CSV table of C-alpha atoms and ligand atoms in Angstrom, one decimal:
chain,number,residue,atom,x,y,z
A,159,UNK,CA,0.0,0.0,0.0
A,160,UNK,CA,1.1,3.5,-0.8
A,161,UNK,CA,2.2,6.3,1.4
A,162,UNK,CA,-0.1,9.4,1.6
A,163,UNK,CA,1.4,12.6,2.8
A,164,UNK,CA,-0.8,15.6,3.9
A,165,UNK,CA,1.0,18.9,4.1
A,166,UNK,CA,0.4,22.5,5.3
A,167,UNK,CA,-2.6,21.4,7.5
A,168,UNK,CA,-4.1,24.4,9.2
A,169,UNK,CA,-4.9,22.3,12.3
A,170,UNK,CA,-4.2,18.6,12.9
A,171,UNK,CA,-6.8,17.7,15.5
A,172,UNK,CA,-6.6,15.1,18.3
A,173,UNK,CA,-3.0,14.0,17.3
A,174,UNK,CA,-0.7,12.6,19.9
A,175,UNK,CA,0.4,9.5,21.7
A,176,UNK,CA,-0.8,9.8,25.2
A,177,UNK,CA,-4.6,9.6,25.0
A,178,UNK,CA,-6.6,7.6,27.6
A,179,UNK,CA,-9.1,5.1,26.4
A,180,UNK,CA,-11.9,7.6,27.2
A,181,UNK,CA,-12.2,11.2,28.4
A,182,UNK,CA,-14.5,12.2,31.3
A,183,UNK,CA,-15.9,15.4,32.7
A,184,UNK,CA,-13.8,18.5,32.5
A,185,UNK,CA,-11.1,16.5,30.4
A,186,UNK,CA,-13.6,16.5,27.6
A,187,UNK,CA,-13.0,20.2,27.0
A,188,UNK,CA,-9.4,19.5,25.9
A,189,UNK,CA,-8.8,18.9,22.2
A,190,UNK,CA,-5.1,19.1,21.1
A,191,UNK,CA,-4.5,20.8,17.8
A,192,UNK,CA,-1.1,21.0,16.0
A,193,UNK,CA,-1.1,24.1,13.9
A,194,UNK,CA,0.6,24.1,10.4
A,195,UNK,CA,1.1,20.4,10.5
A,196,UNK,CA,1.9,17.4,8.4
A,197,UNK,CA,0.6,13.8,8.5
A,198,UNK,CA,1.9,10.7,6.9
A,199,UNK,CA,-0.3,7.6,6.4
A,200,UNK,CA,1.4,4.3,5.4
A,201,UNK,CA,-0.2,0.9,4.8
A,202,UNK,CA,-3.5,2.1,6.2
A,203,UNK,CA,-2.0,3.3,9.4
A,204,UNK,CA,-0.8,6.6,11.0
A,205,UNK,CA,2.9,6.7,10.3
A,206,UNK,CA,4.0,10.1,11.5
A,207,UNK,CA,2.8,13.7,12.2
A,208,UNK,CA,4.0,16.9,13.6
A,209,UNK,CA,4.6,20.6,12.8
A,210,UNK,CA,5.7,21.4,9.3
A,211,UNK,CA,9.1,22.5,10.3
A,212,UNK,CA,9.8,18.9,11.5
A,213,UNK,CA,8.7,17.3,8.2
A,214,UNK,CA,11.2,15.2,6.3
A,215,UNK,CA,9.8,13.8,3.1
A,216,UNK,CA,9.7,10.0,2.7
A,217,UNK,CA,11.7,8.6,-0.4
A,218,UNK,CA,9.9,9.9,-3.5
A,219,UNK,CA,9.2,6.6,-5.0
A,220,UNK,CA,7.3,5.5,-1.9
A,221,UNK,CA,4.9,8.4,-2.0
A,222,UNK,CA,1.5,7.6,-3.5
A,223,UNK,CA,-0.2,10.9,-3.1
A,224,UNK,CA,0.7,14.4,-1.7
A,225,UNK,CA,-2.3,16.4,-0.4
A,226,UNK,CA,-2.0,20.1,0.2
A,227,UNK,CA,-4.3,21.0,3.1
A,228,UNK,CA,-3.7,24.7,3.2
A,229,UNK,CA,-6.5,26.3,5.2
A,230,UNK,CA,-8.0,23.0,6.1
A,231,UNK,CA,-8.3,20.9,9.2
A,232,UNK,CA,-7.5,17.2,9.4
A,233,UNK,CA,-9.4,15.2,12.1
A,234,UNK,CA,-9.7,11.6,13.1
A,235,UNK,CA,-12.9,10.2,11.5
A,236,UNK,CA,-16.1,10.0,13.6
A,237,UNK,CA,-17.1,6.7,15.3
A,238,UNK,CA,-20.8,6.1,15.1
A,239,UNK,CA,-21.5,3.8,18.1
A,240,UNK,CA,-25.2,3.3,17.7
A,241,UNK,CA,-27.0,2.8,14.4
A,242,UNK,CA,-29.8,0.7,12.9
A,243,UNK,CA,-28.4,0.9,9.3
A,244,UNK,CA,-30.2,-2.2,8.0
A,245,UNK,CA,-33.9,-1.5,7.2
A,246,UNK,CA,-36.2,-2.2,4.4
A,247,UNK,CA,-37.6,1.2,3.6
A,248,UNK,CA,-38.0,4.7,5.2
A,249,UNK,CA,-41.1,5.7,7.2
A,250,UNK,CA,-41.9,9.2,6.1
A,251,UNK,CA,-45.7,8.5,6.5
A,252,UNK,CA,-45.1,8.4,10.3
A,253,UNK,CA,-43.3,11.7,10.0
A,254,UNK,CA,-46.4,13.2,8.5
A,255,UNK,CA,-48.5,11.5,11.3
A,256,UNK,CA,-46.4,13.3,13.9
A,257,UNK,CA,-46.8,16.6,12.1
A,258,UNK,CA,-50.6,15.9,12.3
A,259,UNK,CA,-50.4,15.5,16.1
A,260,UNK,CA,-49.6,11.9,16.9
A,261,UNK,CA,-46.6,11.1,19.1
A,262,UNK,CA,-43.9,8.4,18.4
A,263,UNK,CA,-45.4,6.2,21.1
A,264,UNK,CA,-49.0,6.6,19.8
A,265,UNK,CA,-47.9,5.6,16.3
A,266,UNK,CA,-46.1,2.6,17.6
A,267,UNK,CA,-49.2,1.5,19.6
A,268,UNK,CA,-51.2,1.6,16.3
A,269,UNK,CA,-48.9,-1.0,14.8
A,270,UNK,CA,-46.5,1.5,13.2
A,271,UNK,CA,-43.0,2.1,14.5
A,272,UNK,CA,-40.7,-0.9,14.9
A,273,UNK,CA,-43.4,-3.4,13.9
A,274,UNK,CA,-43.9,-1.5,10.7
A,275,UNK,CA,-40.2,-1.9,9.8
A,276,UNK,CA,-40.2,-5.5,10.8
A,277,UNK,CA,-43.1,-6.4,8.4
A,278,UNK,CA,-41.2,-4.8,5.6
A,279,UNK,CA,-37.9,-6.3,6.4
A,280,UNK,CA,-39.3,-9.8,6.6
A,281,UNK,CA,-40.2,-9.6,2.9
A,282,UNK,CA,-36.7,-8.5,1.8
A,283,UNK,CA,-33.9,-10.9,0.7
A,284,UNK,CA,-30.5,-10.9,2.3
A,285,UNK,CA,-29.0,-9.6,-0.9
A,286,UNK,CA,-31.5,-6.6,-1.2
A,287,UNK,CA,-30.8,-5.6,2.4
A,288,UNK,CA,-27.0,-5.9,1.8
A,289,UNK,CA,-27.1,-3.7,-1.2
A,290,UNK,CA,-29.2,-1.0,0.5
A,291,UNK,CA,-27.1,-1.0,3.6
A,292,UNK,CA,-23.9,-0.8,1.5
A,293,UNK,CA,-25.1,2.4,-0.1
A,294,UNK,CA,-26.0,3.9,3.2
A,295,UNK,CA,-22.6,3.0,4.7
A,296,UNK,CA,-20.8,4.5,1.6
A,297,UNK,CA,-22.7,7.7,2.3
A,298,UNK,CA,-21.8,7.6,6.0
A,299,UNK,CA,-18.2,7.2,5.2
A,300,UNK,CA,-18.4,10.2,2.8
A,301,UNK,CA,-19.8,12.2,5.8
A,302,UNK,CA,-16.7,11.2,7.9
A,303,UNK,CA,-17.7,8.1,9.7
A,304,UNK,CA,-14.8,5.7,10.0
A,305,UNK,CA,-16.2,3.0,12.3
A,306,UNK,CA,-19.7,2.0,13.2
A,307,UNK,CA,-22.0,-0.3,15.1
A,308,UNK,CA,-25.1,-1.8,13.5
A,309,UNK,CA,-28.0,-3.4,15.3
A,310,UNK,CA,-30.5,-6.1,14.2
A,311,UNK,CA,-34.0,-5.6,15.6
A,312,UNK,CA,-36.2,-5.2,12.6
A,313,UNK,CA,-36.5,-8.9,12.1
A,314,UNK,CA,-38.3,-10.1,15.2
A,315,UNK,CA,-38.5,-13.7,14.0
A,316,UNK,CA,-35.7,-16.2,14.3
A,317,UNK,CA,-35.2,-16.2,10.5
A,318,UNK,CA,-35.4,-12.5,10.0
A,319,UNK,CA,-33.1,-11.6,12.9
A,320,UNK,CA,-30.5,-14.1,11.6
A,321,UNK,CA,-30.9,-12.6,8.1
A,322,UNK,CA,-30.1,-9.1,9.5
A,323,UNK,CA,-27.1,-10.3,11.4
A,324,UNK,CA,-25.8,-12.2,8.3
A,325,UNK,CA,-26.1,-9.0,6.4
A,326,UNK,CA,-24.0,-7.2,9.0
A,327,UNK,CA,-21.4,-10.0,8.8
A,328,UNK,CA,-21.2,-9.5,5.0
A,329,UNK,CA,-20.8,-5.7,5.5
A,330,UNK,CA,-18.0,-6.3,7.9
A,331,UNK,CA,-16.2,-8.4,5.3
A,332,UNK,CA,-17.0,-5.8,2.5
A,333,UNK,CA,-15.9,-2.6,4.2
A,334,UNK,CA,-12.4,-1.8,5.3
A,335,UNK,CA,-13.7,0.1,8.4
A,336,UNK,CA,-14.4,-1.6,11.7
A,337,UNK,CA,-18.1,-2.6,12.1
A,338,UNK,CA,-19.6,-4.1,15.3
A,339,UNK,CA,-22.8,-6.1,15.3
A,340,UNK,CA,-25.4,-5.9,18.0
A,341,UNK,CA,-28.2,-8.4,18.4
A,342,UNK,CA,-31.4,-6.5,19.2
A,343,UNK,CA,-34.0,-9.3,18.9
A,344,UNK,CA,-35.6,-7.6,22.0
A,345,UNK,CA,-36.5,-4.4,20.1
A,346,UNK,CA,-40.3,-4.9,20.3
A,347,UNK,CA,-42.8,-7.7,21.0
A,348,UNK,CA,-44.2,-9.0,17.7
A,349,UNK,CA,-48.0,-8.6,17.5
A,350,UNK,CA,-48.7,-12.3,18.0
A,351,UNK,CA,-46.7,-12.2,21.2
A,352,UNK,CA,-48.3,-9.0,22.6
A,353,UNK,CA,-50.0,-11.0,25.3
A,354,UNK,CA,-47.4,-13.8,25.4
A,355,UNK,CA,-44.1,-12.1,26.3
A,356,UNK,CA,-42.8,-15.4,27.6
A,357,UNK,CA,-43.2,-17.0,24.1
A,358,UNK,CA,-41.1,-14.4,22.4
A,359,UNK,CA,-38.5,-14.2,25.1
A,360,UNK,CA,-38.0,-18.0,24.9
A,361,UNK,CA,-37.6,-17.6,21.1
A,362,UNK,CA,-34.8,-15.1,21.7
A,363,UNK,CA,-33.1,-17.1,24.4
A,364,UNK,CA,-33.6,-20.7,23.1
A,365,UNK,CA,-33.7,-20.2,19.4
A,366,UNK,CA,-32.0,-17.0,18.3
A,367,UNK,CA,-29.1,-16.8,20.7
A,368,UNK,CA,-27.7,-20.3,20.1
A,369,UNK,CA,-27.8,-19.9,16.3
A,370,UNK,CA,-26.2,-16.4,16.6
A,371,UNK,CA,-23.4,-17.9,18.7
A,372,UNK,CA,-22.9,-20.8,16.4
A,373,UNK,CA,-22.4,-18.6,13.4
A,374,UNK,CA,-20.6,-15.9,15.4
A,375,UNK,CA,-22.9,-13.2,14.2
A,376,UNK,CA,-22.9,-10.7,17.1
A,377,UNK,CA,-20.5,-8.7,19.2
A,378,UNK,CA,-23.1,-7.2,21.6
A,379,UNK,CA,-26.6,-7.7,22.8
A,380,UNK,CA,-29.2,-4.9,23.1
A,381,UNK,CA,-32.7,-4.7,24.6
A,382,UNK,CA,-35.2,-1.8,24.2
A,383,UNK,CA,-36.0,-1.4,27.9
A,384,UNK,CA,-39.1,0.9,27.9
A,385,UNK,CA,-42.8,1.0,28.8
A,386,UNK,CA,-44.8,-0.9,26.2
A,387,UNK,CA,-41.5,-2.7,25.2
A,388,UNK,CA,-39.3,-4.7,27.5
A,389,UNK,CA,-39.4,-4.4,31.3
A,390,UNK,CA,-36.3,-4.3,33.5
A,391,UNK,CA,-36.9,-7.9,34.5
A,392,UNK,CA,-37.3,-9.0,30.9
A,393,UNK,CA,-34.2,-7.2,29.9
A,394,UNK,CA,-32.2,-8.8,32.7
A,395,UNK,CA,-33.2,-12.3,31.6
A,396,UNK,CA,-32.2,-11.6,28.0
A,397,UNK,CA,-28.9,-10.0,28.9
A,398,UNK,CA,-28.0,-12.8,31.2
A,399,UNK,CA,-28.7,-15.3,28.5
A,400,UNK,CA,-26.6,-13.2,26.1
A,401,UNK,CA,-23.8,-13.3,28.6
A,402,UNK,CA,-23.7,-17.1,28.4
A,403,UNK,CA,-22.6,-16.6,24.8
A,404,UNK,CA,-20.1,-13.9,25.6
A,405,UNK,CA,-22.2,-11.0,24.3
A,406,UNK,CA,-21.8,-7.9,26.4
A,407,UNK,CA,-24.8,-5.5,26.8
A,408,UNK,CA,-25.3,-2.2,25.0
A,409,UNK,CA,-28.8,-1.2,25.7
A,410,UNK,CA,-31.6,1.2,24.8
A,411,UNK,CA,-32.8,2.7,28.1
A,412,UNK,CA,-34.6,5.8,29.4
A,413,UNK,CA,-35.7,7.1,26.1
A,414,UNK,CA,-39.3,7.9,27.3
A,415,UNK,CA,-39.4,6.8,30.9
A,416,UNK,CA,-37.3,6.0,33.9
A,417,UNK,CA,-37.8,2.3,34.8
A,418,UNK,CA,-34.5,1.5,36.6
A,419,UNK,CA,-32.9,0.1,33.4
A,420,UNK,CA,-29.6,2.0,33.8
A,421,UNK,CA,-28.8,0.5,37.2
A,422,UNK,CA,-29.6,-3.0,36.0
A,423,UNK,CA,-27.6,-2.7,32.8
A,424,UNK,CA,-24.6,-1.3,34.7
A,425,UNK,CA,-24.9,-4.2,37.2
A,426,UNK,CA,-24.8,-6.6,34.2
A,427,UNK,CA,-21.6,-5.1,32.8
A,428,UNK,CA,-23.1,-2.9,30.0
A,429,UNK,CA,-20.4,-1.3,27.8
A,430,UNK,CA,-22.8,1.5,27.1
A,431,UNK,CA,-26.3,2.7,28.0
A,432,UNK,CA,-27.9,4.6,25.1
A,433,UNK,CA,-30.5,7.3,24.8
A,434,UNK,CA,-31.0,8.6,28.4
A,435,UNK,CA,-33.3,11.4,27.4
A,436,UNK,CA,-35.0,10.8,30.8
A,437,UNK,CA,-32.6,10.4,33.7
A,438,UNK,CA,-32.5,11.2,37.4
A,439,UNK,CA,-29.7,12.0,39.9
A,440,UNK,CA,-29.7,8.4,41.1
A,441,UNK,CA,-28.9,7.1,37.6
A,442,UNK,CA,-26.0,9.6,37.3
A,443,UNK,CA,-24.6,8.4,40.6
A,444,UNK,CA,-24.8,4.8,39.4
A,445,UNK,CA,-23.0,5.7,36.2
A,446,UNK,CA,-20.3,7.6,38.1
A,447,UNK,CA,-19.4,4.4,39.9
A,448,UNK,CA,-19.1,2.4,36.6
A,449,UNK,CA,-17.1,2.2,33.4
A,450,UNK,CA,-20.3,2.3,31.3
A,451,UNK,CA,-20.4,4.9,28.6
A,452,UNK,CA,-23.6,7.0,28.4
A,453,UNK,CA,-24.2,7.3,24.7
A,454,UNK,CA,-26.5,10.1,23.7
A,455,UNK,CA,-28.4,10.6,20.4
A,456,UNK,CA,-29.4,14.2,19.8
A,457,UNK,CA,-30.6,13.7,16.2
A,458,UNK,CA,-33.3,11.4,17.6
A,459,UNK,CA,-34.5,14.1,20.0
A,460,UNK,CA,-34.5,16.6,17.2
A,461,UNK,CA,-36.4,14.4,14.8
A,462,UNK,CA,-39.2,13.1,17.0
A,463,UNK,CA,-39.4,16.2,19.3
A,464,UNK,CA,-38.5,14.6,22.6
A,465,UNK,CA,-36.3,16.2,25.3
A,466,UNK,CA,-32.5,16.1,24.7
A,467,UNK,CA,-30.5,14.0,27.1
A,468,UNK,CA,-28.9,16.2,29.8
A,469,UNK,CA,-25.3,15.9,28.5
A,470,UNK,CA,-24.2,19.1,30.2
A,471,UNK,CA,-25.1,17.7,33.6
A,472,UNK,CA,-23.5,14.3,32.9
A,473,UNK,CA,-20.2,15.9,31.8
A,474,UNK,CA,-20.3,18.4,34.7
A,475,UNK,CA,-20.7,15.4,37.0
A,476,UNK,CA,-17.6,13.8,35.5
A,477,UNK,CA,-19.0,11.2,33.1
A,478,UNK,CA,-17.4,10.1,29.8
A,479,UNK,CA,-20.3,11.0,27.4
A,480,UNK,CA,-20.4,9.6,23.9
A,481,UNK,CA,-22.5,10.8,21.0
A,482,UNK,CA,-23.9,8.7,18.1
A,483,UNK,CA,-26.4,9.1,15.2
A,484,UNK,CA,-29.0,6.4,16.0
A,485,UNK,CA,-29.5,6.3,12.2
A,486,UNK,CA,-32.8,4.4,11.7
A,487,UNK,CA,-36.0,4.9,9.6
A,488,UNK,CA,-38.3,5.7,12.6
A,489,UNK,CA,-36.6,8.2,14.9
A,490,UNK,CA,-33.5,9.3,13.1
A,491,UNK,CA,-33.4,9.2,9.3
A,492,UNK,CA,-30.0,10.9,9.1
A,493,UNK,CA,-26.6,9.4,9.5
A,494,UNK,CA,-24.5,12.6,9.3
A,495,UNK,CA,-22.3,13.0,12.3
A,496,UNK,CA,-21.7,16.7,11.5
A,497,UNK,CA,-25.4,17.1,12.3
A,498,UNK,CA,-24.9,15.3,15.6
A,499,UNK,CA,-22.0,17.6,16.3
A,500,UNK,CA,-24.1,20.8,15.7
A,501,UNK,CA,-27.1,19.5,17.7
A,502,UNK,CA,-24.8,18.6,20.6
A,503,UNK,CA,-23.4,22.1,20.7
A,504,UNK,CA,-26.7,24.0,20.0
A,505,UNK,CA,-29.2,21.9,22.0
A,506,UNK,CA,-27.0,20.2,24.6
A,507,UNK,CA,-24.6,23.1,25.2
A,508,UNK,CA,-21.5,21.0,24.7
A,509,UNK,CA,-18.5,22.9,23.5
A,510,UNK,CA,-17.3,21.9,20.0
A,511,UNK,CA,-14.3,20.2,21.7
A,512,UNK,CA,-16.5,18.2,24.1
A,513,UNK,CA,-18.8,17.1,21.4
A,514,UNK,CA,-15.9,16.1,19.2
A,515,UNK,CA,-14.3,14.0,21.9
A,516,UNK,CA,-17.7,12.4,22.5
A,517,UNK,CA,-17.9,11.4,18.8
A,518,UNK,CA,-14.3,10.0,18.6
A,519,UNK,CA,-12.5,8.9,21.7
A,520,UNK,CA,-15.5,8.1,23.8
A,521,UNK,CA,-17.5,6.6,20.9
A,522,UNK,CA,-14.5,4.3,20.2
A,523,UNK,CA,-14.6,3.3,23.9
A,524,UNK,CA,-18.3,2.5,23.6
A,525,UNK,CA,-17.3,0.0,20.8
A,526,UNK,CA,-14.2,-1.2,22.6
A,527,UNK,CA,-12.1,0.1,19.7
A,528,UNK,CA,-9.9,2.6,21.6
A,529,UNK,CA,-6.7,0.9,20.5
A,530,UNK,CA,-7.6,1.1,16.9
A,531,UNK,CA,-9.4,4.4,16.2
A,532,UNK,CA,-10.6,7.7,17.7
A,533,UNK,CA,-7.3,9.7,17.7
A,534,UNK,CA,-4.5,10.4,15.3
A,535,UNK,CA,-1.7,8.4,17.0
A,536,UNK,CA,1.1,6.4,15.5
A,537,UNK,CA,0.1,2.9,14.7
A,538,UNK,CA,-3.6,3.5,14.8
A,539,UNK,CA,-5.8,3.3,11.7
A,540,UNK,CA,-5.1,5.9,9.1
A,541,UNK,CA,-8.7,7.0,9.2
A,542,UNK,CA,-8.9,10.7,8.8
A,543,UNK,CA,-11.1,13.4,7.3
A,544,UNK,CA,-10.1,16.7,5.7
A,545,UNK,CA,-12.3,19.7,5.9
A,546,UNK,CA,-13.0,22.4,3.3
A,547,UNK,CA,-11.1,25.6,4.1
A,548,UNK,CA,-12.7,26.8,7.3
A,549,UNK,CA,-11.8,29.7,9.6
A,550,UNK,CA,-11.8,27.7,12.8
A,551,UNK,CA,-12.8,24.3,14.3
A,552,UNK,CA,-15.9,25.8,15.9
A,553,UNK,CA,-17.0,26.9,12.5
A,554,UNK,CA,-17.8,23.2,11.6
A,555,UNK,CA,-20.7,22.7,14.2
A,556,UNK,CA,-21.6,26.4,13.9
A,557,UNK,CA,-22.5,26.1,10.2
A,558,UNK,CA,-25.2,23.5,10.9
A,559,UNK,CA,-26.4,21.5,7.9
A,560,UNK,CA,-23.4,22.4,5.8
A,561,UNK,CA,-21.2,19.6,4.6
A,562,UNK,CA,-17.7,20.8,5.4
A,563,UNK,CA,-16.0,17.4,5.3
A,564,UNK,CA,-14.3,17.5,1.9
A,565,UNK,CA,-12.5,14.2,1.8
A,566,UNK,CA,-12.4,11.1,4.0
A,567,UNK,CA,-9.6,8.6,4.0
A,568,UNK,CA,-10.4,5.2,5.6
B,637,NIG,O1,-33.2,4.0,18.9
B,637,NIG,N1,-36.0,3.3,20.5
B,637,NIG,C1,-35.8,2.3,19.9
B,637,NIG,N2,-35.2,2.1,18.7
B,637,NIG,C2,-35.0,3.1,17.8
B,637,NIG,C3,-36.1,3.5,16.9
B,637,NIG,C4,-36.7,2.3,16.2
B,637,NIG,C5,-37.7,2.7,15.2
B,637,NIG,O2,-38.6,3.5,15.4
B,637,NIG,O3,-37.7,2.1,14.1
B,637,NIG,C6,-34.3,4.2,18.4
B,637,NIG,O4,-34.7,5.4,18.4
B,638,FE,FE1,-31.5,3.1,18.6
């Protein structure tokens, strides 16, 4: 593989050797920037970087490309630690229902929402789902995403959940970027199990999980712990069963209500707890005593008009907050992490630096990828994005909705 050299970089962001696996609380405000810098990528890895005056050119015959980044920033790519990228079709009719006054929960109770997506997905072939997801991931990479997590959860039958996870496995093989697979069979109770929770939970535990383990289809296990979905006790049983197969929890909790799911998930060793639009002081204390990463999804709050998670308080209390897109057809039909960056600053009052740390270092920690990605450090993946010429770093989240990432190298 060739060597790529990037020169005259206005600001090389998050470059250095001594980063911790995650950054918490007031540390999140710090974002190192080397001004007027160079960066050398070799064989897909970060080879060297520093101020321009320290640059010595590699032998000419070894250089594949020289990029002049005058006026531009170079940053590590975003890590999107929570997505539902595989789905059959968008759900803009529910968007119109909400404009006309229904809430997300009311639409779901009418048979829309997750069950709507599950019906459509069951009709699609593995190849169709793969092709659609491939295009979506190509777009995500063009927006600057250099690693992501993808959940199942729109299958809700043994066959369809396995189909989704097999698609994720193929995507892992197809793309050069790290992709983690999360089994979310417990996303909603299918209609026929509405009054028979036991029946569906035993399908998850006795039929889905053994097959998933046999084919090695998942890295994590997720449950949507919420009123009208899975109770804390149901989540506990499913997560314990997942543990038997080595799947660590990453869970949907506290999106609409506080049921005690955070404490239970932390007790069961969750790598992350995601959403947290509703949270109380007790939950924050629980998180402070753990290594679990609170992963917040501002694009979801924006799109379905629910409160934003109180990221400001979580950081002020010393937590290592991560941010992700939650890309999915129901609550977040957008996978652009620059939008997440803007919303985190505008609506959650994070500084541009805090939000960027939350989308890189801490998001990598939420996928247990800290050694590989999230900073520009020698030996890590050569996964970087180059901006258009911009006056400052803060200008990127400030100019919300603009696409200022000009080029992405993964
Ligand atoms: O993270 N809340 C649960 N799951 C998704 C939405 C799923 C859907 O509406 O299709 C979320 O927001
Ligand atoms: Fe989600």
